[in-house]
C-alpha positions as a LaTeX table, in Angstrom:
\begin{tabular}{lrrr}
\hline
Residue & $x$ (\AA) & $y$ (\AA) & $z$ (\AA) \\
\hline
Met1 & 46.19 & 38.59 & 12.70 \\
Gly2 & 42.60 & 38.17 & 12.22 \\
Gln3 & 41.33 & 34.73 & 12.84 \\
Lys4 & 40.88 & 32.81 & 9.32 \\
Lys5 & 36.98 & 32.13 & 8.40 \\
Asp6 & 36.03 & 28.50 & 8.40 \\
Leu7 & 36.05 & 26.66 & 5.13 \\
Thr8 & 32.36 & 26.90 & 3.38 \\
Gly9 & 29.78 & 24.47 & 1.84 \\
Ser10 & 30.76 & 25.01 & $-1.51$ \\
Glu11 & 34.70 & 24.92 & $-0.51$ \\
Lys12 & 34.09 & 21.68 & 1.14 \\
Ser13 & 32.21 & 20.44 & $-2.21$ \\
Lys14 & 35.54 & 21.28 & $-4.12$ \\
Ile15 & 38.34 & 19.86 & $-2.23$ \\
Val16 & 36.25 & 16.41 & $-2.16$ \\
Arg17 & 36.23 & 16.52 & $-6.19$ \\
Tyr18 & 39.34 & 18.20 & $-6.42$ \\
Leu19 & 40.29 & 14.51 & $-4.25$ \\
Ala20 & 38.65 & 12.38 & $-6.54$ \\
Glu21 & 40.66 & 13.72 & $-9.29$ \\
Gly22 & 44.10 & 13.28 & $-7.88$ \\
Cys23 & 45.15 & 16.48 & $-6.62$ \\
Ser24 & 46.96 & 16.65 & $-3.62$ \\
Ser25 & 46.17 & 18.82 & $-0.11$ \\
Leu26 & 48.78 & 21.72 & $-2.00$ \\
Lys27 & 47.69 & 21.57 & $-4.91$ \\
Ile28 & 44.03 & 22.40 & $-3.94$ \\
Ala29 & 44.78 & 24.96 & $-1.43$ \\
Lys30 & 46.84 & 26.96 & $-3.92$ \\
Leu31 & 43.42 & 26.29 & $-6.19$ \\
Leu32 & 41.34 & 27.98 & $-3.48$ \\
Lys33 & 43.72 & 30.17 & $-2.32$ \\
Arg34 & 43.24 & 28.40 & 0.89 \\
Asp35 & 46.32 & 27.32 & 4.31 \\
His36 & 47.57 & 24.35 & 3.13 \\
Arg37 & 46.91 & 23.55 & 7.30 \\
Thr38 & 43.58 & 23.89 & 7.03 \\
Ile39 & 43.05 & 22.07 & 3.85 \\
Lys40 & 44.83 & 19.04 & 5.55 \\
Arg41 & 42.93 & 19.37 & 8.59 \\
Phe42 & 39.64 & 18.95 & 6.82 \\
Ile43 & 41.04 & 16.08 & 5.50 \\
Gln44 & 42.35 & 14.08 & 8.35 \\
Asn45 & 38.71 & 14.96 & 10.21 \\
Ser46 & 37.17 & 13.51 & 7.34 \\
Gln47 & 38.89 & 10.33 & 7.54 \\
Gln48 & 38.66 & 9.80 & 11.03 \\
Gly49 & 34.91 & 9.14 & 10.43 \\
Arg50 & 32.44 & 8.90 & 13.96 \\
Lys51 & 33.50 & 7.23 & 16.97 \\
Lys52 & 31.19 & 4.12 & 17.65 \\
Arg53 & 28.31 & 4.28 & 20.19 \\
Val54 & 29.49 & 2.78 & 23.88 \\
Glu55 & 26.34 & 0.51 & 24.13 \\
Lys56 & 25.35 & 1.44 & 27.60 \\
Pro57 & 23.65 & $-1.64$ & 29.89 \\
Arg58 & 19.89 & $-1.40$ & 29.61 \\
Arg59 & 18.08 & $-0.65$ & 33.30 \\
Lys60 & 16.82 & $-4.65$ & 33.99 \\
Ile61 & 12.67 & $-4.96$ & 34.06 \\
Thr62 & 11.66 & $-7.56$ & 36.65 \\
Ala63 & 8.86 & $-10.12$ & 34.90 \\
His64 & 6.67 & $-8.45$ & 37.22 \\
Glu65 & 7.66 & $-5.47$ & 35.36 \\
Leu66 & 7.74 & $-7.16$ & 32.26 \\
Arg67 & 3.98 & $-8.58$ & 32.19 \\
Lys68 & 1.75 & $-5.42$ & 32.81 \\
Val69 & 3.91 & $-3.77$ & 29.89 \\
Lys70 & 2.58 & $-6.62$ & 27.92 \\
Arg71 & $-1.06$ & $-6.01$ & 28.74 \\
Ala72 & $-1.10$ & $-2.43$ & 28.81 \\
Ala73 & 0.71 & $-2.68$ & 24.64 \\
Ala74 & $-2.40$ & $-4.68$ & 24.69 \\
Lys75 & $-4.95$ & $-2.21$ & 26.02 \\
Met76 & $-3.01$ & 0.10 & 24.26 \\
Pro77 & $-3.10$ & 0.02 & 20.50 \\
Leu78 & $-1.06$ & 3.05 & 19.02 \\
Ala79 & 0.36 & 4.08 & 21.74 \\
Thr80 & 4.07 & 5.68 & 22.65 \\
Ser81 & 6.28 & 3.84 & 24.85 \\
Leu82 & 6.50 & 6.80 & 26.95 \\
Ala83 & 2.76 & 5.85 & 27.39 \\
Ile84 & 2.68 & 2.92 & 27.67 \\
Phe85 & 5.18 & 1.73 & 30.91 \\
Gln86 & 3.79 & 5.73 & 32.41 \\
Ser87 & 0.49 & 3.28 & 32.19 \\
Cys88 & 2.16 & 0.99 & 34.25 \\
Asn89 & 4.38 & 3.33 & 37.13 \\
Ile90 & 8.08 & 2.86 & 35.47 \\
Asn91 & 9.55 & 6.12 & 34.52 \\
Gly92 & 13.04 & 6.22 & 34.72 \\
Val93 & 13.54 & 4.10 & 31.45 \\
Pro94 & 15.51 & 5.33 & 28.49 \\
Lys95 & 13.97 & 5.32 & 25.36 \\
Ser96 & 16.58 & 3.49 & 23.52 \\
Thr97 & 15.56 & 0.41 & 26.02 \\
Arg98 & 11.75 & 0.84 & 25.77 \\
Cys99 & 11.45 & 0.25 & 22.35 \\
Ala100 & 14.13 & $-2.76$ & 23.11 \\
Ile101 & 11.63 & $-4.14$ & 25.27 \\
Leu102 & 8.37 & $-3.80$ & 23.93 \\
Arg103 & 10.17 & $-5.09$ & 19.98 \\
Asp104 & 10.50 & $-8.66$ & 21.91 \\
Met105 & 6.05 & $-8.29$ & 22.05 \\
Ala106 & 4.33 & $-6.02$ & 20.34 \\
Lys107 & 5.02 & $-4.50$ & 16.57 \\
Val108 & 5.02 & $-0.83$ & 15.37 \\
Arg109 & 1.85 & $-0.54$ & 12.70 \\
Lys110 & $-0.01$ & 1.92 & 11.13 \\
Ala111 & $-3.57$ & 1.98 & 11.81 \\
Glu112 & $-5.95$ & 0.24 & 9.31 \\
Arg113 & $-8.15$ & 3.23 & 6.84 \\
Arg114 & $-11.55$ & 1.56 & 6.76 \\
Pro115 & $-15.13$ & 3.67 & 6.32 \\
Pro116 & $-16.79$ & 4.32 & 9.68 \\
Leu117 & $-19.45$ & 1.84 & 9.74 \\
Asn118 & $-22.55$ & 3.05 & 11.22 \\
Lys119 & $-26.02$ & 1.16 & 12.58 \\
Thr120 & $-27.79$ & 0.92 & 9.17 \\
His121 & $-24.05$ & 0.04 & 7.61 \\
Lys122 & $-24.34$ & $-3.34$ & 9.45 \\
Leu123 & $-28.09$ & $-4.06$ & 9.80 \\
Lys124 & $-27.82$ & $-3.17$ & 5.53 \\
Arg125 & $-24.12$ & $-6.18$ & 5.67 \\
Gln126 & $-26.72$ & $-8.61$ & 7.78 \\
Asp127 & $-29.58$ & $-9.05$ & 4.68 \\
Trp128 & $-26.75$ & $-8.92$ & 2.58 \\
Ala129 & $-25.01$ & $-12.02$ & 3.90 \\
Lys130 & $-28.38$ & $-13.37$ & 4.54 \\
Lys131 & $-29.62$ & $-12.46$ & 0.49 \\
Tyr132 & $-25.98$ & $-14.79$ & $-1.01$ \\
Leu133 & $-26.08$ & $-17.15$ & 2.42 \\
Lys134 & $-26.76$ & $-20.24$ & $-0.53$ \\
Thr135 & $-25.28$ & $-18.46$ & $-3.75$ \\
Asp136 & $-22.89$ & $-19.92$ & $-5.45$ \\
Phe137 & $-19.80$ & $-17.94$ & $-5.58$ \\
Ser138 & $-18.33$ & $-19.33$ & $-8.66$ \\
Lys139 & $-20.81$ & $-18.02$ & $-10.82$ \\
Val140 & $-19.58$ & $-13.89$ & $-9.40$ \\
Leu141 & $-17.67$ & $-11.79$ & $-10.85$ \\
Trp142 & $-16.05$ & $-9.57$ & $-8.19$ \\
Thr143 & $-15.03$ & $-6.38$ & $-10.31$ \\
Asp144 & $-13.21$ & $-2.91$ & $-9.04$ \\
Glu145 & $-11.08$ & $-0.57$ & $-9.63$ \\
Met146 & $-7.65$ & 0.06 & $-8.27$ \\
Arg147 & $-4.72$ & 3.27 & $-8.58$ \\
Val148 & $-1.80$ & 3.09 & $-8.64$ \\
Ser149 & 1.04 & 5.85 & $-8.38$ \\
Leu150 & 4.48 & 6.66 & $-9.52$ \\
Asp151 & 5.83 & 6.33 & $-6.52$ \\
Gly152 & 3.44 & 3.45 & $-4.51$ \\
Pro153 & 3.06 & 4.63 & $-0.85$ \\
Asp154 & 5.49 & 5.61 & 1.97 \\
Gly155 & 5.77 & 2.91 & 4.44 \\
Trp156 & 6.95 & 0.46 & 1.63 \\
Ala157 & 9.79 & 1.85 & 0.93 \\
Arg158 & 11.26 & 0.50 & 3.75 \\
Gly159 & 13.95 & $-2.16$ & 4.08 \\
Trp160 & 17.01 & $-3.43$ & 5.57 \\
Ile161 & 20.34 & $-1.65$ & 4.70 \\
Gly162 & 23.67 & $-3.07$ & 5.39 \\
Lys163 & 26.24 & $-1.13$ & 7.89 \\
Gly164 & 28.19 & 0.75 & 5.96 \\
Gln165 & 26.01 & 1.59 & 3.44 \\
Arg166 & 23.94 & 4.66 & 2.86 \\
Ala167 & 20.34 & 5.03 & 1.91 \\
Pro168 & 19.61 & 4.83 & $-1.84$ \\
Val169 & 17.92 & 8.74 & $-2.70$ \\
Arg170 & 13.84 & 8.07 & $-3.27$ \\
Leu171 & 12.07 & 10.03 & $-5.70$ \\
Arg172 & 9.60 & 13.25 & $-4.08$ \\
Arg173 & 6.71 & 13.71 & $-6.21$ \\
Gln174 & 3.47 & 15.62 & $-5.65$ \\
Gln175 & 0.40 & 13.41 & $-5.40$ \\
Gly176 & 3.19 & 10.48 & $-5.81$ \\
Gly177 & 4.33 & 12.12 & $-9.48$ \\
Gly178 & 0.94 & 10.74 & $-11.09$ \\
Gly179 & $-0.75$ & 7.40 & $-11.78$ \\
Val180 & $-3.21$ & 4.72 & $-13.81$ \\
Leu181 & $-6.81$ & 3.55 & $-12.67$ \\
Val182 & $-7.01$ & 0.10 & $-13.24$ \\
Trp183 & $-10.42$ & $-2.20$ & $-13.63$ \\
Ala184 & $-10.39$ & $-5.61$ & $-12.82$ \\
Gly185 & $-12.64$ & $-8.08$ & $-12.46$ \\
Ile186 & $-11.83$ & $-12.38$ & $-10.69$ \\
Ile187 & $-14.78$ & $-15.49$ & $-11.57$ \\
Lys188 & $-14.12$ & $-18.41$ & $-9.73$ \\
Asp189 & $-10.04$ & $-19.49$ & $-10.88$ \\
Glu190 & $-9.74$ & $-16.98$ & $-13.81$ \\
Leu191 & $-9.11$ & $-13.48$ & $-14.02$ \\
Val192 & $-10.53$ & $-10.99$ & $-16.02$ \\
Gly193 & $-8.20$ & $-8.01$ & $-17.70$ \\
Pro194 & $-6.81$ & $-5.95$ & $-16.07$ \\
Phe195 & $-7.45$ & $-3.05$ & $-18.67$ \\
Trp196 & $-6.28$ & 0.64 & $-18.27$ \\
Val197 & $-8.71$ & 3.02 & $-17.60$ \\
Glu198 & $-7.45$ & 5.90 & $-19.85$ \\
Asp199 & $-10.21$ & 9.07 & $-18.86$ \\
Gly200 & $-8.53$ & 8.98 & $-14.94$ \\
Val201 & $-9.14$ & 8.73 & $-11.47$ \\
Lys202 & $-12.67$ & 10.44 & $-11.87$ \\
Leu203 & $-15.54$ & 8.32 & $-13.67$ \\
Ser204 & $-18.47$ & 9.99 & $-15.44$ \\
Ser205 & $-21.61$ & 6.99 & $-15.79$ \\
Gln206 & $-20.98$ & 7.62 & $-19.35$ \\
Ser207 & $-18.14$ & 7.37 & $-19.86$ \\
Tyr208 & $-17.46$ & 3.99 & $-17.64$ \\
Cys209 & $-20.03$ & 2.52 & $-19.58$ \\
Gln210 & $-18.30$ & 3.20 & $-23.07$ \\
Phe211 & $-14.99$ & 1.64 & $-21.30$ \\
Leu212 & $-17.32$ & $-1.48$ & $-20.07$ \\
Glu213 & $-18.66$ & $-1.52$ & $-23.82$ \\
Asp214 & $-15.02$ & $-1.32$ & $-25.26$ \\
Thr215 & $-12.69$ & $-3.60$ & $-22.69$ \\
Phe216 & $-15.40$ & $-6.45$ & $-20.64$ \\
Phe217 & $-17.71$ & $-6.91$ & $-23.37$ \\
Lys218 & $-15.98$ & $-6.61$ & $-26.13$ \\
Gln219 & $-12.58$ & $-8.61$ & $-24.72$ \\
Trp220 & $-13.91$ & $-10.71$ & $-22.83$ \\
Tyr221 & $-18.25$ & $-11.28$ & $-22.22$ \\
Arg222 & $-18.77$ & $-11.72$ & $-26.09$ \\
Lys223 & $-16.68$ & $-15.02$ & $-26.54$ \\
Lys224 & $-18.19$ & $-16.75$ & $-23.31$ \\
Ser225 & $-20.85$ & $-19.46$ & $-24.05$ \\
Ala226 & $-24.28$ & $-18.71$ & $-24.07$ \\
Ser227 & $-24.89$ & $-20.50$ & $-20.86$ \\
Phe228 & $-22.36$ & $-18.90$ & $-18.68$ \\
Lys229 & $-24.14$ & $-15.73$ & $-19.82$ \\
Lys230 & $-27.16$ & $-16.68$ & $-18.34$ \\
Asn231 & $-26.21$ & $-17.57$ & $-14.80$ \\
Met232 & $-23.26$ & $-15.62$ & $-14.33$ \\
Ile233 & $-23.40$ & $-12.48$ & $-11.21$ \\
Phe234 & $-21.74$ & $-9.47$ & $-11.92$ \\
Met235 & $-20.61$ & $-7.70$ & $-8.74$ \\
Gln236 & $-19.69$ & $-3.67$ & $-8.62$ \\
Asp237 & $-19.78$ & $-1.50$ & $-5.47$ \\
Asn238 & $-21.82$ & 1.44 & $-4.96$ \\
Ala239 & $-19.00$ & 3.84 & $-6.51$ \\
Pro240 & $-21.47$ & 6.94 & $-7.74$ \\
Ser241 & $-20.19$ & 5.46 & $-11.63$ \\
His242 & $-21.23$ & 2.21 & $-11.03$ \\
Ala243 & $-24.79$ & 2.95 & $-8.58$ \\
Ser244 & $-26.43$ & 5.53 & $-10.79$ \\
Lys245 & $-29.32$ & 5.74 & $-12.72$ \\
Tyr246 & $-28.00$ & 5.65 & $-16.25$ \\
Ser247 & $-25.16$ & 3.13 & $-15.42$ \\
Thr248 & $-27.90$ & 0.38 & $-14.08$ \\
Ala249 & $-30.13$ & 1.23 & $-17.60$ \\
Trp250 & $-26.83$ & 0.98 & $-19.59$ \\
Leu251 & $-25.96$ & $-2.82$ & $-18.42$ \\
Ala252 & $-29.79$ & $-3.81$ & $-17.75$ \\
Arg253 & $-29.81$ & $-3.63$ & $-21.36$ \\
Lys254 & $-26.86$ & $-5.75$ & $-21.54$ \\
Gly255 & $-28.97$ & $-8.06$ & $-19.81$ \\
Ile256 & $-27.21$ & $-7.27$ & $-16.62$ \\
Lys257 & $-30.46$ & $-7.15$ & $-14.25$ \\
Glu258 & $-32.29$ & $-8.10$ & $-11.16$ \\
Glu259 & $-30.85$ & $-10.64$ & $-9.66$ \\
Lys260 & $-27.81$ & $-10.84$ & $-12.51$ \\
Leu261 & $-26.88$ & $-7.58$ & $-10.39$ \\
Met262 & $-26.03$ & $-8.32$ & $-7.40$ \\
Thr263 & $-26.86$ & $-5.69$ & $-4.47$ \\
Trp264 & $-23.92$ & $-4.31$ & $-2.44$ \\
Pro265 & $-23.95$ & $-2.70$ & 1.13 \\
Pro266 & $-22.07$ & 0.06 & 1.61 \\
Cys267 & $-18.84$ & 0.72 & 3.39 \\
Ser268 & $-18.03$ & $-3.38$ & 2.62 \\
Pro269 & $-14.19$ & $-3.20$ & 0.77 \\
Asp270 & $-13.86$ & $-5.96$ & 3.02 \\
Leu271 & $-16.54$ & $-8.53$ & 1.30 \\
Asn272 & $-14.83$ & $-7.65$ & $-1.99$ \\
Pro273 & $-12.38$ & $-10.79$ & $-2.70$ \\
Ile274 & $-10.80$ & $-9.03$ & $-5.65$ \\
Glu275 & $-9.30$ & $-6.20$ & $-3.24$ \\
Asn276 & $-7.02$ & $-8.55$ & $-1.78$ \\
Leu277 & $-5.09$ & $-9.44$ & $-5.60$ \\
Trp278 & $-4.94$ & $-5.88$ & $-5.70$ \\
Ser279 & $-2.85$ & $-6.13$ & $-2.67$ \\
Ile280 & $-0.90$ & $-9.00$ & $-4.46$ \\
Ile281 & 0.03 & $-6.95$ & $-6.90$ \\
Lys282 & 0.81 & $-3.87$ & $-5.10$ \\
Cys283 & 3.17 & $-5.91$ & $-3.24$ \\
Glu284 & 4.82 & $-6.63$ & $-6.35$ \\
Ile285 & 4.92 & $-3.85$ & $-8.62$ \\
Tyr286 & 6.72 & $-2.01$ & $-5.05$ \\
Lys287 & 9.01 & $-4.83$ & $-4.35$ \\
Glu288 & 12.09 & $-2.72$ & $-2.20$ \\
Gly289 & 10.42 & 0.84 & $-3.03$ \\
Lys290 & 10.28 & 0.59 & $-6.69$ \\
Gln291 & 9.25 & 3.63 & $-7.93$ \\
Tyr292 & 8.48 & 4.40 & $-11.87$ \\
Thr293 & 9.30 & 7.36 & $-14.61$ \\
Ser294 & 6.12 & 7.00 & $-16.45$ \\
Leu295 & 2.59 & 5.65 & $-16.82$ \\
Asn296 & 3.83 & 3.26 & $-19.35$ \\
Ser297 & 6.20 & 1.61 & $-16.99$ \\
Val298 & 3.84 & 1.11 & $-14.14$ \\
Trp299 & 1.32 & $-0.48$ & $-16.29$ \\
Glu300 & 3.59 & $-2.51$ & $-17.82$ \\
Ala301 & 4.82 & $-3.32$ & $-14.46$ \\
Val302 & 0.59 & $-4.26$ & $-13.22$ \\
Val303 & 0.36 & $-6.19$ & $-16.18$ \\
Ala304 & 2.86 & $-8.49$ & $-15.10$ \\
Ala305 & 2.48 & $-8.94$ & $-12.16$ \\
Ala306 & $-1.33$ & $-9.79$ & $-12.80$ \\
Arg307 & $-0.19$ & $-12.32$ & $-15.38$ \\
Asn308 & 1.99 & $-13.68$ & $-12.62$ \\
Val309 & $-0.67$ & $-14.38$ & $-10.01$ \\
Asp310 & $-2.22$ & $-18.00$ & $-10.80$ \\
Gly311 & $-5.69$ & $-19.97$ & $-11.07$ \\
Glu312 & $-5.30$ & $-21.05$ & $-7.76$ \\
Gln313 & $-4.35$ & $-17.45$ & $-5.82$ \\
Ile314 & $-6.96$ & $-16.52$ & $-7.22$ \\
Lys315 & $-9.58$ & $-19.85$ & $-6.69$ \\
Thr316 & $-8.57$ & $-19.29$ & $-3.06$ \\
Leu317 & $-9.84$ & $-15.76$ & $-3.32$ \\
Thr318 & $-13.53$ & $-16.92$ & $-4.83$ \\
Glu319 & $-13.78$ & $-19.51$ & $-2.60$ \\
Ser320 & $-12.89$ & $-17.33$ & 0.40 \\
Met321 & $-16.93$ & $-16.43$ & 0.63 \\
Asp322 & $-18.88$ & $-18.27$ & 2.33 \\
Gly323 & $-16.41$ & $-17.87$ & 4.87 \\
Arg324 & $-16.20$ & $-14.15$ & 4.36 \\
Leu325 & $-20.48$ & $-13.95$ & 4.83 \\
Leu326 & $-20.44$ & $-16.24$ & 8.29 \\
Ser327 & $-17.64$ & $-13.81$ & 9.70 \\
Val328 & $-19.78$ & $-10.26$ & 9.52 \\
Leu329 & $-22.94$ & $-12.64$ & 10.34 \\
Ala330 & $-20.62$ & $-13.66$ & 13.75 \\
Lys331 & $-19.89$ & $-9.84$ & 14.06 \\
Lys332 & $-23.49$ & $-8.43$ & 13.70 \\
Gly333 & $-22.52$ & $-6.71$ & 10.74 \\
Gly334 & $-19.07$ & $-5.27$ & 12.35 \\
Tyr335 & $-15.38$ & $-5.63$ & 10.15 \\
Ile336 & $-14.00$ & $-8.78$ & 9.24 \\
Gly337 & $-10.16$ & $-9.67$ & 8.63 \\
Arg338 & $-9.34$ & $-10.17$ & 5.23 \\
\hline
\end{tabular}
């Protein structure tokens, strides 16, 4: 008599479902038309679970070798544990031991993404810092756009899971499930917005100016006093829709021109304090790997997170500009830490 085939995946799923419904192993065998002993064996094997892993003792590393590893880790950012140990001529150490040793002196990090800076960019950053070194930054309105997706950054969906618990299921969608473009500004200790850019991710010069008219000018700027408008400096980056001749001429007709419109150096997100506000908001709306099911729900989360940012936090960001300018000059136009 030939040997019976193993249980299929479909049969195993049915056994689990029947057990949840309270069926006995004998009844399940009859329903599936399989041998009772096969069903019992599958149930017993499932209940046993995995055997606990026996921890092997680590290979001992001398103090001298540890110092060599620490120096190598500092000189070789983003290198693998194997590459670090091989550079120190320390061989025969298993990966688990290497990682355990490195955890005591280093962290696994991703490389930061920044636009490349060439010599011209650095010179323009230095010129910008010198030009605005004596500026009263409490009168500068710092503006920018931020895109938020339904899923958020992939690397943020990580955290500690208790022993015996399974990680929650995370939805996987194209382009993060879609997203919302958000515009906002900060000045002194005040938040302007946030406003939802309805047209989507890419803005033309015409749609950008119309957006400013409907939101920034009508809902905030026109309520300010004449003296405030006279002294305010408007900052925007060099995005095509911002720096175009059409947008510049349109802002000039609104009275924002010459010294009232801040020139901006290329490739300089690290100099804009509102970038730090975006980080605060994103940390709040995506905490614990949270995902959203609609554009309205993620927009409501952005608004709620923005309302929780108090004036002192914003004031800390705007008052950091003097230090940022000095750092740019000290680094000869290079990137600064934010």
